[in-house]
PDB file of C-alpha atoms in Angstrom:
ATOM      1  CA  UNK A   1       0.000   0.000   0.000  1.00 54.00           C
ATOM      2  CA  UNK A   2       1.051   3.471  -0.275  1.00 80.00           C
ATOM      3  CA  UNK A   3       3.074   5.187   2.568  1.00 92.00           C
ATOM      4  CA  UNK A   4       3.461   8.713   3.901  1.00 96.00           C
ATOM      5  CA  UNK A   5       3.366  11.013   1.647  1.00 96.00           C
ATOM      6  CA  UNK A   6       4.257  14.412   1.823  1.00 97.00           C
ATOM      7  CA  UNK A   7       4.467  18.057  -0.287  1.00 96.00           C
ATOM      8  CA  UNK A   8       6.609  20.129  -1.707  1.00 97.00           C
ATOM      9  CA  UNK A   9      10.023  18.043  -1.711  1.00 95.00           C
ATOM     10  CA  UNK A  10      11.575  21.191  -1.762  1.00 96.00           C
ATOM     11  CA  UNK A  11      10.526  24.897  -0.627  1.00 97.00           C
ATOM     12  CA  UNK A  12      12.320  27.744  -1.328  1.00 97.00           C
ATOM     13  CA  UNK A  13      11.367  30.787   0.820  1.00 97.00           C
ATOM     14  CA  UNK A  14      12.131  33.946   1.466  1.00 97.00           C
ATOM     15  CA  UNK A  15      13.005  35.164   4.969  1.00 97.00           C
ATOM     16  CA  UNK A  16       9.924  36.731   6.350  1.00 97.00           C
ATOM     17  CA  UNK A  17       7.192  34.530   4.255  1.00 97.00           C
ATOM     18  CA  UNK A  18       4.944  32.143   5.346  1.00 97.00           C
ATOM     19  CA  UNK A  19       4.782  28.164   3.853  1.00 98.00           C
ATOM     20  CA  UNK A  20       2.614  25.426   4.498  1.00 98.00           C
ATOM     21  CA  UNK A  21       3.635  21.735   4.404  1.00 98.00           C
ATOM     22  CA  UNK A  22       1.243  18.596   4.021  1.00 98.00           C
ATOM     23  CA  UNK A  23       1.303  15.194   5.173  1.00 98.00           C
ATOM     24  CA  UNK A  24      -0.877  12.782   4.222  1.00 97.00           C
ATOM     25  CA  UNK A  25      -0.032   9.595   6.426  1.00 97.00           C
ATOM     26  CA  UNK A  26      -0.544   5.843   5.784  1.00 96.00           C
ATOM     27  CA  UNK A  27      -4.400   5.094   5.574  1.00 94.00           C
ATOM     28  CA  UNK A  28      -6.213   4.528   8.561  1.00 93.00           C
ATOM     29  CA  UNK A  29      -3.391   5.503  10.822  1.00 95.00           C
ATOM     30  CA  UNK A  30      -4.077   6.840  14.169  1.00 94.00           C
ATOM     31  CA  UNK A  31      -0.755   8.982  15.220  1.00 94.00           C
ATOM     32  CA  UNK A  32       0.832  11.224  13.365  1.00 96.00           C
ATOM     33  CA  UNK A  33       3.915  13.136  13.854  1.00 95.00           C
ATOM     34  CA  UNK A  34       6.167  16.029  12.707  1.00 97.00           C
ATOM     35  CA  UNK A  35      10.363  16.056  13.341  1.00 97.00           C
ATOM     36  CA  UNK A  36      12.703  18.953  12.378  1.00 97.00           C
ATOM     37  CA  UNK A  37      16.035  17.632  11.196  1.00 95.00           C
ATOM     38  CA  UNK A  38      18.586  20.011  10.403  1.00 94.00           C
ATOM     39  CA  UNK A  39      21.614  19.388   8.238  1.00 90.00           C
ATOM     40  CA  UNK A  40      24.287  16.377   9.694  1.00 87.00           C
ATOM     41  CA  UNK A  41      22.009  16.286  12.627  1.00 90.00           C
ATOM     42  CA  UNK A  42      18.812  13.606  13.770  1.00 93.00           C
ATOM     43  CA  UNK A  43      15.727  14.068  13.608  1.00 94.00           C
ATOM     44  CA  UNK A  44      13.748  16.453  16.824  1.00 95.00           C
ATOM     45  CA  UNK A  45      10.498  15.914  17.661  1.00 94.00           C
ATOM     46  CA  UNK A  46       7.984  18.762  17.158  1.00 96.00           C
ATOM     47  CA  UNK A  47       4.498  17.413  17.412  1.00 96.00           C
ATOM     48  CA  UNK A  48       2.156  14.663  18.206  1.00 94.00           C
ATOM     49  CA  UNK A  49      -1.603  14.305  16.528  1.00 95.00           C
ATOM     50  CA  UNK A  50      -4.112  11.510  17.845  1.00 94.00           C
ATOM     51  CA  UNK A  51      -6.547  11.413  14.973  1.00 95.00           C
ATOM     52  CA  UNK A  52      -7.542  15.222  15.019  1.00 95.00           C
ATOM     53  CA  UNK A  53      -6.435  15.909  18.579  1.00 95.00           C
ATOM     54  CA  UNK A  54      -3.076  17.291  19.026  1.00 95.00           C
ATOM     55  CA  UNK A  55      -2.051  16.065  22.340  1.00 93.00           C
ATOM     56  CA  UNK A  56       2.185  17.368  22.601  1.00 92.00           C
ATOM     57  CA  UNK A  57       3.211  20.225  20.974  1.00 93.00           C
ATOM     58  CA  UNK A  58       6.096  20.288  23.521  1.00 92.00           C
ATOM     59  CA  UNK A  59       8.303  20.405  20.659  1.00 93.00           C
ATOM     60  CA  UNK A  60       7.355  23.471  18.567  1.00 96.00           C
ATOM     61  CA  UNK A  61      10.075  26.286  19.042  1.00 94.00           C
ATOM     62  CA  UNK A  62       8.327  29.101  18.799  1.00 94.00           C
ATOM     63  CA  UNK A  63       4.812  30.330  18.348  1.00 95.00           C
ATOM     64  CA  UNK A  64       5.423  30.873  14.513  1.00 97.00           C
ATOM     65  CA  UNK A  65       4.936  27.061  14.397  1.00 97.00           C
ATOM     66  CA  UNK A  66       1.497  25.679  14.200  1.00 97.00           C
ATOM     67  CA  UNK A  67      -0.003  22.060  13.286  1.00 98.00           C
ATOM     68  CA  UNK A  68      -3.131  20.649  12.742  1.00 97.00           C
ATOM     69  CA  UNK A  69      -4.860  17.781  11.376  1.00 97.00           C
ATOM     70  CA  UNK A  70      -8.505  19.145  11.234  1.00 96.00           C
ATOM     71  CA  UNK A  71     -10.077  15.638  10.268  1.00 93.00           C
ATOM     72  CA  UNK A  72      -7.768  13.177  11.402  1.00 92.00           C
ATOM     73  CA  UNK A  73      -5.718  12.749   8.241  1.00 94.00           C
ATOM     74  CA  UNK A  74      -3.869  15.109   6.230  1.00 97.00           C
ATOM     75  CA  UNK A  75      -1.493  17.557   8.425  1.00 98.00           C
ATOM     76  CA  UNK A  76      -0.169  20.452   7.750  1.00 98.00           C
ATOM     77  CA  UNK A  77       2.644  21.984   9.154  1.00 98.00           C
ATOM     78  CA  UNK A  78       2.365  25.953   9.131  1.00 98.00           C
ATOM     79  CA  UNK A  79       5.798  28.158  10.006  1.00 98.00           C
ATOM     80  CA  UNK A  80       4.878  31.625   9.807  1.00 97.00           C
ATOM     81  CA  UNK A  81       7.384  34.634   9.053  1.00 97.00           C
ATOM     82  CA  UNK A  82      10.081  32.160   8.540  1.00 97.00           C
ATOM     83  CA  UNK A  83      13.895  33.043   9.688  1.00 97.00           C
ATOM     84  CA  UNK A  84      16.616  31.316   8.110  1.00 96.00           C
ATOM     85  CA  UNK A  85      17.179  28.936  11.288  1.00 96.00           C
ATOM     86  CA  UNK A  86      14.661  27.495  10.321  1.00 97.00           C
ATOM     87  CA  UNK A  87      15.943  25.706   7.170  1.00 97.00           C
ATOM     88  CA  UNK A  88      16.029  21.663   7.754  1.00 97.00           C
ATOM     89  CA  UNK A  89      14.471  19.038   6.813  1.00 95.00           C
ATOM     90  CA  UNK A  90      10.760  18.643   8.122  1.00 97.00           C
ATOM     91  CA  UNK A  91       9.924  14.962   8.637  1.00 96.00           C
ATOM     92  CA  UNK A  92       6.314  13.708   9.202  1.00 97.00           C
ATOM     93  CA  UNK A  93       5.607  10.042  10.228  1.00 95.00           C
ATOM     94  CA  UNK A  94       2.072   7.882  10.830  1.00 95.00           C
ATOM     95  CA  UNK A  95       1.933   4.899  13.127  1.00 93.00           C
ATOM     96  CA  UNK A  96      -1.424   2.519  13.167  1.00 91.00           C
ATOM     97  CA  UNK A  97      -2.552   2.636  16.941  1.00 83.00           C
ATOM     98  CA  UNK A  98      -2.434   4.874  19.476  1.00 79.00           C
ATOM     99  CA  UNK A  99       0.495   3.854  21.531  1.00 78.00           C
ATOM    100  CA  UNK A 100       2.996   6.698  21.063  1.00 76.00           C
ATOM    101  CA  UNK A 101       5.372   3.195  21.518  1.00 80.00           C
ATOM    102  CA  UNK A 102       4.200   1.657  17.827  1.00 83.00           C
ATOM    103  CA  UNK A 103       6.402   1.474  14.903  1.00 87.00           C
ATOM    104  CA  UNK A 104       6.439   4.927  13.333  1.00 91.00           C
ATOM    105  CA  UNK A 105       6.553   5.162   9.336  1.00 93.00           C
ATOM    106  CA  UNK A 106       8.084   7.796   7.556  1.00 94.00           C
ATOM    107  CA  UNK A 107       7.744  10.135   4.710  1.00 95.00           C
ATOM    108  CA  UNK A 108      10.463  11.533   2.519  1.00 94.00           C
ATOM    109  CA  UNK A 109      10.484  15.182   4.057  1.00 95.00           C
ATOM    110  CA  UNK A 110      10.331  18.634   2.733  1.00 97.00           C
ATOM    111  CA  UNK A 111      13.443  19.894   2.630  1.00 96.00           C
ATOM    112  CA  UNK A 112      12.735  23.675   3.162  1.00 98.00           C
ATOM    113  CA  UNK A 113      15.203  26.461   2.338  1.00 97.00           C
ATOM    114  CA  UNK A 114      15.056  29.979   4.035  1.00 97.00           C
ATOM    115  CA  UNK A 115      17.109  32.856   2.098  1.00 95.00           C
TER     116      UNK A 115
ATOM    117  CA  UNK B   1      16.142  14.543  29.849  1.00 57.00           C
ATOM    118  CA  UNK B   2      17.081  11.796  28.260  1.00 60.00           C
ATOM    119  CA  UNK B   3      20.005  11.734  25.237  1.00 89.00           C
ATOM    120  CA  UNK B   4      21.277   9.315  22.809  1.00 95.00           C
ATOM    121  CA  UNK B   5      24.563   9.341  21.526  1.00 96.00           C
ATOM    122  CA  UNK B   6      26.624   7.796  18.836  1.00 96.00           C
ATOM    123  CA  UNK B   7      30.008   8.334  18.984  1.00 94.00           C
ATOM    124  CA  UNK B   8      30.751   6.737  15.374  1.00 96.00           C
ATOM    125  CA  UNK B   9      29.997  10.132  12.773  1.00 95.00           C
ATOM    126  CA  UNK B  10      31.257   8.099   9.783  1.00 97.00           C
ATOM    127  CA  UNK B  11      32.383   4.380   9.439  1.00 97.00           C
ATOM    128  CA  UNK B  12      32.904   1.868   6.538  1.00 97.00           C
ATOM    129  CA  UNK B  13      32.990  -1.403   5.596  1.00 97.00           C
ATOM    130  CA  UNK B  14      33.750  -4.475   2.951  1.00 97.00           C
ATOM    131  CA  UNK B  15      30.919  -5.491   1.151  1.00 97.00           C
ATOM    132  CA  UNK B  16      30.108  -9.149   3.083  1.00 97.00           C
ATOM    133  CA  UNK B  17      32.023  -8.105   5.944  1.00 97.00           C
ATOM    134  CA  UNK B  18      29.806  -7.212   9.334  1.00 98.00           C
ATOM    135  CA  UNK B  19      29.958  -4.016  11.215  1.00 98.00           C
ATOM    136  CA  UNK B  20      29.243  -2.828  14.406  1.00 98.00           C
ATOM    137  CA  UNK B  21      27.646   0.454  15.091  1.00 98.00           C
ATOM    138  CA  UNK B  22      27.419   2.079  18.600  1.00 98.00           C
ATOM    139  CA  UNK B  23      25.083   3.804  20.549  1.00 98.00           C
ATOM    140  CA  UNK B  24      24.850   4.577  24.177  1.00 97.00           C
ATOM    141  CA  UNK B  25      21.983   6.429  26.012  1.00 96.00           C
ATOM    142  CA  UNK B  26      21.419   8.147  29.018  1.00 94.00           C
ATOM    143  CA  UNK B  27      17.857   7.660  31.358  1.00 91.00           C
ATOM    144  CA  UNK B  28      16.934   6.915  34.969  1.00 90.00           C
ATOM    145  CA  UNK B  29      13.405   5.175  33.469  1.00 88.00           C
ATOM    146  CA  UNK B  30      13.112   1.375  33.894  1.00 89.00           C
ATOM    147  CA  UNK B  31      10.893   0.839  30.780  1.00 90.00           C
ATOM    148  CA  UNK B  32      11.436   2.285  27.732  1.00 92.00           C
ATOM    149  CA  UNK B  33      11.977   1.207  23.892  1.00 93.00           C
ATOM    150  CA  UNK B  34      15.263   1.287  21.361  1.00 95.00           C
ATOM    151  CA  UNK B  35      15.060   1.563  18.140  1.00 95.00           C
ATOM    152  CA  UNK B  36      17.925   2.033  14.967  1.00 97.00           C
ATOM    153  CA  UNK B  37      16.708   3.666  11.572  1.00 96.00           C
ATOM    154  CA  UNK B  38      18.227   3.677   8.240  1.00 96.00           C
ATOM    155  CA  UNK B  39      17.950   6.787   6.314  1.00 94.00           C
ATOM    156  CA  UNK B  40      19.264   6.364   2.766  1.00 91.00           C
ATOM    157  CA  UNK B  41      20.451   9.040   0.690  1.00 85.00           C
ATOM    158  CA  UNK B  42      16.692   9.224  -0.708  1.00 74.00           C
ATOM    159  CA  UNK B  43      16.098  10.408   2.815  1.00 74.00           C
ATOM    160  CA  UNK B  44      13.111   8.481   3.850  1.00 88.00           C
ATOM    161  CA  UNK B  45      13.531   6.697   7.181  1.00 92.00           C
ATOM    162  CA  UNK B  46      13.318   3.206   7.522  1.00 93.00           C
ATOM    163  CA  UNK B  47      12.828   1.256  10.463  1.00 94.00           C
ATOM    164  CA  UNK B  48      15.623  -1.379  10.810  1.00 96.00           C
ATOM    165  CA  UNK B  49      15.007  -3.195  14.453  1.00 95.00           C
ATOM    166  CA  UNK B  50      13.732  -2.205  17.930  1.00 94.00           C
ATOM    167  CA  UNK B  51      14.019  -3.203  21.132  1.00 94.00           C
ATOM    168  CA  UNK B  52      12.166  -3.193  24.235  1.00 92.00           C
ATOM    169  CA  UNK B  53      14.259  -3.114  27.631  1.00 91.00           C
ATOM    170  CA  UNK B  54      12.091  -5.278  30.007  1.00 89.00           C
ATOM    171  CA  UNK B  55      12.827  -8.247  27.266  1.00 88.00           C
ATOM    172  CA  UNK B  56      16.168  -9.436  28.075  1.00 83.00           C
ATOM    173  CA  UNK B  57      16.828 -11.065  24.765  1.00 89.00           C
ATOM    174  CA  UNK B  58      18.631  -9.335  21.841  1.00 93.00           C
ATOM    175  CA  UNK B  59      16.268  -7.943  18.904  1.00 91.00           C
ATOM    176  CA  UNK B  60      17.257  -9.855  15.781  1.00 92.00           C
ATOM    177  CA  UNK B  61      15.949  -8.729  11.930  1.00 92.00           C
ATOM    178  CA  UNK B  62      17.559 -11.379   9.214  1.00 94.00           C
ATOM    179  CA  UNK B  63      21.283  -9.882   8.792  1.00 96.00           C
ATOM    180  CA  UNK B  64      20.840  -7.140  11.778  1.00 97.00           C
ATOM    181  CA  UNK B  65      21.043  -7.627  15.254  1.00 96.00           C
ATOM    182  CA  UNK B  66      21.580  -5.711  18.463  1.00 96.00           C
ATOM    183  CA  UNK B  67      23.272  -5.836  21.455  1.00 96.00           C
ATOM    184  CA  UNK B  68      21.319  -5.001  24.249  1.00 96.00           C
ATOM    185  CA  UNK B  69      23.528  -4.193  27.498  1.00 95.00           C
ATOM    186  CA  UNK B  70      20.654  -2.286  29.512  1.00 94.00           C
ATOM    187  CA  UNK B  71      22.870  -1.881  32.698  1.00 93.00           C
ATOM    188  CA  UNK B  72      26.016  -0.147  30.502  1.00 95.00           C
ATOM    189  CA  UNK B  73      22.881   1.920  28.701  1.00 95.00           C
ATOM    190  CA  UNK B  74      24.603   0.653  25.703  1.00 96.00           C
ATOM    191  CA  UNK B  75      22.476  -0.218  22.292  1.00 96.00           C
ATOM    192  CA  UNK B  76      24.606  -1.145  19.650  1.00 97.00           C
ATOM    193  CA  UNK B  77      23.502  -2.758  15.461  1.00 98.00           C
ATOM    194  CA  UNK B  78      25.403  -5.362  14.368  1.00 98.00           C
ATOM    195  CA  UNK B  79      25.057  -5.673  10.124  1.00 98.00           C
ATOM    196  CA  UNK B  80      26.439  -8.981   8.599  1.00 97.00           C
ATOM    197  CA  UNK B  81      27.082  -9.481   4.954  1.00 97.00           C
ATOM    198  CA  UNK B  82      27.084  -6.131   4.520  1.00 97.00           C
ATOM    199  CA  UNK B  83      25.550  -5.770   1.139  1.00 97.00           C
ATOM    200  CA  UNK B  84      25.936  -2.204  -0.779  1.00 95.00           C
ATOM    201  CA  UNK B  85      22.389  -1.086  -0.295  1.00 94.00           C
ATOM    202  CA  UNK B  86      23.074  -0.828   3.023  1.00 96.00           C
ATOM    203  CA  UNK B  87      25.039   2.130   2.478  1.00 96.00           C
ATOM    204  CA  UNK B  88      23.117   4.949   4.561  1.00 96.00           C
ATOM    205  CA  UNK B  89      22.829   7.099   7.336  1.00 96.00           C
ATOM    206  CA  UNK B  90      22.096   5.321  10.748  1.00 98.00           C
ATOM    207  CA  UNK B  91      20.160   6.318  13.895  1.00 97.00           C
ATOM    208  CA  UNK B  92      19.513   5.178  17.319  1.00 97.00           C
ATOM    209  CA  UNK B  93      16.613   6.381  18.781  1.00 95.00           C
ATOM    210  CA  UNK B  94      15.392   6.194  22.422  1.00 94.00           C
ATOM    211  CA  UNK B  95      11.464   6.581  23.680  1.00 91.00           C
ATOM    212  CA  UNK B  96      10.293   6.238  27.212  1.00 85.00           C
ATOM    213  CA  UNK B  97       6.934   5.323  27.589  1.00 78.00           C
ATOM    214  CA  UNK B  98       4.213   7.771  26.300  1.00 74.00           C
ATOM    215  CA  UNK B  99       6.663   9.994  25.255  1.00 77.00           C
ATOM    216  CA  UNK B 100       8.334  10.950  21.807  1.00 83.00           C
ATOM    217  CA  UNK B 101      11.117   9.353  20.467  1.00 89.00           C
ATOM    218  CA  UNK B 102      14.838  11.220  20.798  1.00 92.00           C
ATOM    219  CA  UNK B 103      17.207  10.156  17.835  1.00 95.00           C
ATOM    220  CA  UNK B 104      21.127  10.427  18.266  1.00 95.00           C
ATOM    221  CA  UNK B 105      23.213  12.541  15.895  1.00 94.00           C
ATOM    222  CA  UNK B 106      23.469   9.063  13.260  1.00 96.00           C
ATOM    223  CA  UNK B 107      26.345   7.588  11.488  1.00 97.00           C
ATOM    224  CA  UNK B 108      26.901   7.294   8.219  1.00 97.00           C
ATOM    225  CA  UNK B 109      27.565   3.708   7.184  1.00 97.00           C
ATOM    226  CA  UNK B 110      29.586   3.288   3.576  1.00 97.00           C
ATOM    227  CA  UNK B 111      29.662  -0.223   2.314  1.00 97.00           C
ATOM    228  CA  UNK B 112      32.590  -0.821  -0.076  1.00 97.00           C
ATOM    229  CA  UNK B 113      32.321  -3.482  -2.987  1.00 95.00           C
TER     230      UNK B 113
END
């Protein structure tokens, strides 16, 4: 079956804009979360979604970041007046149940670009 | 808080040969889970094994296997027959219960034919 998805591959943005990223997770999957990884580093966790409920946003750094997952699907990932620190990688993954413990699938990440 | 670290940035190894990558973590929890990912250059993570500490015995997955030493802290993914496609970038990853998952800063694995 088809896995995570997610879109753009690539963003480009200038410092100051605002971009949107999408996730569309495996099928039926419960959880759903959002990692930051910036270059040579791992992945750091940002968010946590039980079906439409988002129930740790512990990892968010700063108030420009917002999540949500309206119907308990698609995500999207909103940064608002982005700063160039905020260039990485920006993984989303789905797992099937709601045990934060269950094996987490991954996407391929939007790799987003601040000038 | 808890960390994960992987003191390896970059190793290599003969194709067929096996390799040993390390990873050592730091936690006062009892239970908690392990895990290693593989992150090829097309940069989607793949789950590769995990490990829960209250089971004593080592996680196995065909040619990978860890070893497990939960009073060292130590969590370390042994690959035999290294094949080329296993050339990637590797990370441990720690989770206590209920909590999210904190990766190390990975290795990068190059398998030589």
């Amino acid at each position: 079956g088809a896995g995570v998805s997610q879109s753009p591959r690539y963003k480009v943005a200038k410092r100051g804009q605002d971009v949107a990223l999408r996730c569309d997770p495996i099928s039926g999957h419960v959880s759903l979360f959002w990692y930051q990884q910036a270059l040579g580093q791992g992945p750091e966790f940002l968010t946590y979604f039980q079906n439409e409920a988002q129930l740790d946003k512990s990892g968010l750094p700063s108030d420009r970041f917002f999540a949500e997952r309206p119907e308990g699907s698609v995500s999207t990932l909103k940064i608002q007046r982005t700063q160039q620190e905020d260039s990485a990688v920006y993984l989303c993954a789905s797992s099937e149940d709601r045990s934060r413990t269950d094996t987490q699938y991954f996407g391929p990440g939007t790799r987003l670009t601040v000038l | 808080a808890q960390t994960v670290t992987q003191s390896q940035p970059e190793m290599s190894v003969q194709e067929a040969e096996t390799v040993t990558l390390s990873c050592t973590y730091d936690t006062s929890e009892n239970n908690y889970y392990l895990f290693w990912y593989k992150q090829p250059p097309s940069r989607q993570m793949i789950l590769v094994i995990r490990q829960e500490a209250y089971k004593q015995q080592n996680a196995t997955e065909n040619r990978f296997s860890v070893n497990f030493q939960k009073a060292a802290k130590s969590f370390s993914l042994k690959i035999s027959d290294s094949q080329l496609g296993d050339t990637a970038m590797y990370f441990c990853a720690f989770m206590k219960l209920h909590n999210d998952m904190r990766f190390g800063a990975g290795t990068r694995l190059t398998v030589k034919p």
